[in-house]
Tab-separated table of C-alpha atoms in Angstrom:
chain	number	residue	atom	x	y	z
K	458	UNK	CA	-8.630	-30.009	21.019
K	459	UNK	CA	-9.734	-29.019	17.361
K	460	UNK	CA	-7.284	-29.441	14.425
K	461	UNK	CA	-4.793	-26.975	13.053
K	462	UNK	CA	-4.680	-25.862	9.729
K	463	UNK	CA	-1.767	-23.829	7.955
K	464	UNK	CA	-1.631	-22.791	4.648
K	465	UNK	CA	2.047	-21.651	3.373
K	466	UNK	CA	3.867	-19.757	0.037
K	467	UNK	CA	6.823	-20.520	-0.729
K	468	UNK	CA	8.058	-18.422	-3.661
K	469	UNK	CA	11.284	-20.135	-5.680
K	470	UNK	CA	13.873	-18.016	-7.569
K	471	UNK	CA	13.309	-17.532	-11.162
K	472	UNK	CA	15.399	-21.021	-12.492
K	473	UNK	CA	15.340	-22.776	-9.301
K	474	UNK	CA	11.280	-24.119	-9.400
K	475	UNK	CA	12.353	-27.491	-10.152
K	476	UNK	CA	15.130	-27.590	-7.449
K	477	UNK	CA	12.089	-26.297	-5.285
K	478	UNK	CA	9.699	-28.568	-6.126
K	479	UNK	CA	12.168	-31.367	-5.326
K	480	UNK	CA	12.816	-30.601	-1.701
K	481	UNK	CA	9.479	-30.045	-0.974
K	482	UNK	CA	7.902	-32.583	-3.126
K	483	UNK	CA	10.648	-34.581	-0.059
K	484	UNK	CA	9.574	-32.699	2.794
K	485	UNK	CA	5.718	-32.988	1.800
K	486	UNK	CA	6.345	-36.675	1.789
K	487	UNK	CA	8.327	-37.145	5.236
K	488	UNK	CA	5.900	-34.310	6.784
K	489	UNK	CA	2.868	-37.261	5.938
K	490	UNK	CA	4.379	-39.891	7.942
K	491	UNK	CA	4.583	-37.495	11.112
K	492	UNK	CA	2.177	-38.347	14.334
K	493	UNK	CA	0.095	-35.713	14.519
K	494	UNK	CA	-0.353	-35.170	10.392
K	495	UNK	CA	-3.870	-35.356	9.423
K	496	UNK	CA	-2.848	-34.512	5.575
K	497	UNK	CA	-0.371	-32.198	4.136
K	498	UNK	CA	-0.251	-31.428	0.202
K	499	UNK	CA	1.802	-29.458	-1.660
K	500	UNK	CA	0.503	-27.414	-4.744
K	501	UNK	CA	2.196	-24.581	-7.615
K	502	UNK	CA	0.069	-21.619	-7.623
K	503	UNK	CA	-1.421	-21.648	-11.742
K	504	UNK	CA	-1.738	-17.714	-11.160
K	505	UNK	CA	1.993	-17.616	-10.176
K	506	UNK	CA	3.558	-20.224	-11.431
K	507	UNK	CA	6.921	-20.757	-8.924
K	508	UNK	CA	4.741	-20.139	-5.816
K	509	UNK	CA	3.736	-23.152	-3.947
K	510	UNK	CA	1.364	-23.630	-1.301
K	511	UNK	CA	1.344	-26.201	1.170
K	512	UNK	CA	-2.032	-26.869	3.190
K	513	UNK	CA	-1.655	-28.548	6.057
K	514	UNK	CA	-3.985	-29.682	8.613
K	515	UNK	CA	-2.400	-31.220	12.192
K	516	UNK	CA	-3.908	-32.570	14.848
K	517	UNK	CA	-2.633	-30.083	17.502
K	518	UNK	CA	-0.384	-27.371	18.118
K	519	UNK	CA	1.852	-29.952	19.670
K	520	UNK	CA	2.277	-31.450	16.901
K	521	UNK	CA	2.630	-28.221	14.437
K	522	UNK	CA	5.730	-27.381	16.740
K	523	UNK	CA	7.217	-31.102	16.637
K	524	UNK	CA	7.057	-30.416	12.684
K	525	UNK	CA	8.567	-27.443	12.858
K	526	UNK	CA	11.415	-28.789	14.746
K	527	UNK	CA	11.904	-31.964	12.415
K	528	UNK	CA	14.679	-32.962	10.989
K	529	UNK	CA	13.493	-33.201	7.578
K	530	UNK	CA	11.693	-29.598	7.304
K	531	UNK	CA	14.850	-28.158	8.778
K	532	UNK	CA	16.637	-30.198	5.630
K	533	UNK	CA	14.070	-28.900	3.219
K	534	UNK	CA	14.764	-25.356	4.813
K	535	UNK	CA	18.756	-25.499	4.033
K	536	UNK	CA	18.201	-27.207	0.881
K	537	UNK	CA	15.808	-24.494	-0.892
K	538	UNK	CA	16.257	-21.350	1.464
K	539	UNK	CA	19.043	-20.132	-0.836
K	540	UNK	CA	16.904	-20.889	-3.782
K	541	UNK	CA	13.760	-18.621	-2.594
K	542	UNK	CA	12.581	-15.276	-3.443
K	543	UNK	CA	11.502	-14.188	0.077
K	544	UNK	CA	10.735	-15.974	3.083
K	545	UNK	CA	8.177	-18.690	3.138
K	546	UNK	CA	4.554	-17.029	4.284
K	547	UNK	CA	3.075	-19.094	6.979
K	548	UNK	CA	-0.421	-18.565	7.494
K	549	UNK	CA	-2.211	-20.600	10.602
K	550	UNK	CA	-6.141	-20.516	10.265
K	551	UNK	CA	-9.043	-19.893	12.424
K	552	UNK	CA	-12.716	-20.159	11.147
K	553	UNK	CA	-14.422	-17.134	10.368
């Protein structure tokens, strides 16, 4: 089975970057640690600031859907969700 990659933006409220950042500066951390994670890094957009990307790449879609279900994304979810200015865009890949 190849590996998974997802790229996500998540765009924060005008005022609420840093409280943002935070939670998924958490979840980015915690999401590492997972079986399954082959790397996961979180980034601010430099054309937007208050977007943020996260790139992930996962070792299956097993995996993908344990992460989805974790604990700690579901935290990072309830913890920023009010502070967002639209819902997070998750983007799986394929090659081209």
């Amino acid at each position: 089975m190849s590996e998974l990659r997802v790229v996500a933006t998540i765009p924060a409220k005008s005022g609420s970057e840093d409280d943002v950042r935070s939670a998924l500066t958490t979840l980015a951390e915690a999401s590492r640690s997972e079986v399954g994670c082959v790397s996961y890094e979180l980034f601010e957009s430099a054309a937007a600031p208050g977007t943020f990307v996260t790139i992930e790449t996962w070792r299956g879609q097993e995996e993908l859907d344990a992460h989805m279900q974790s604990p700690h994304l579901q935290a990072a979810l309830a913890a920023a969700g009010p502070l967002l200015d639209g819902a997070p865009a998750i983007h799986p890949l394929k090659g081209a």
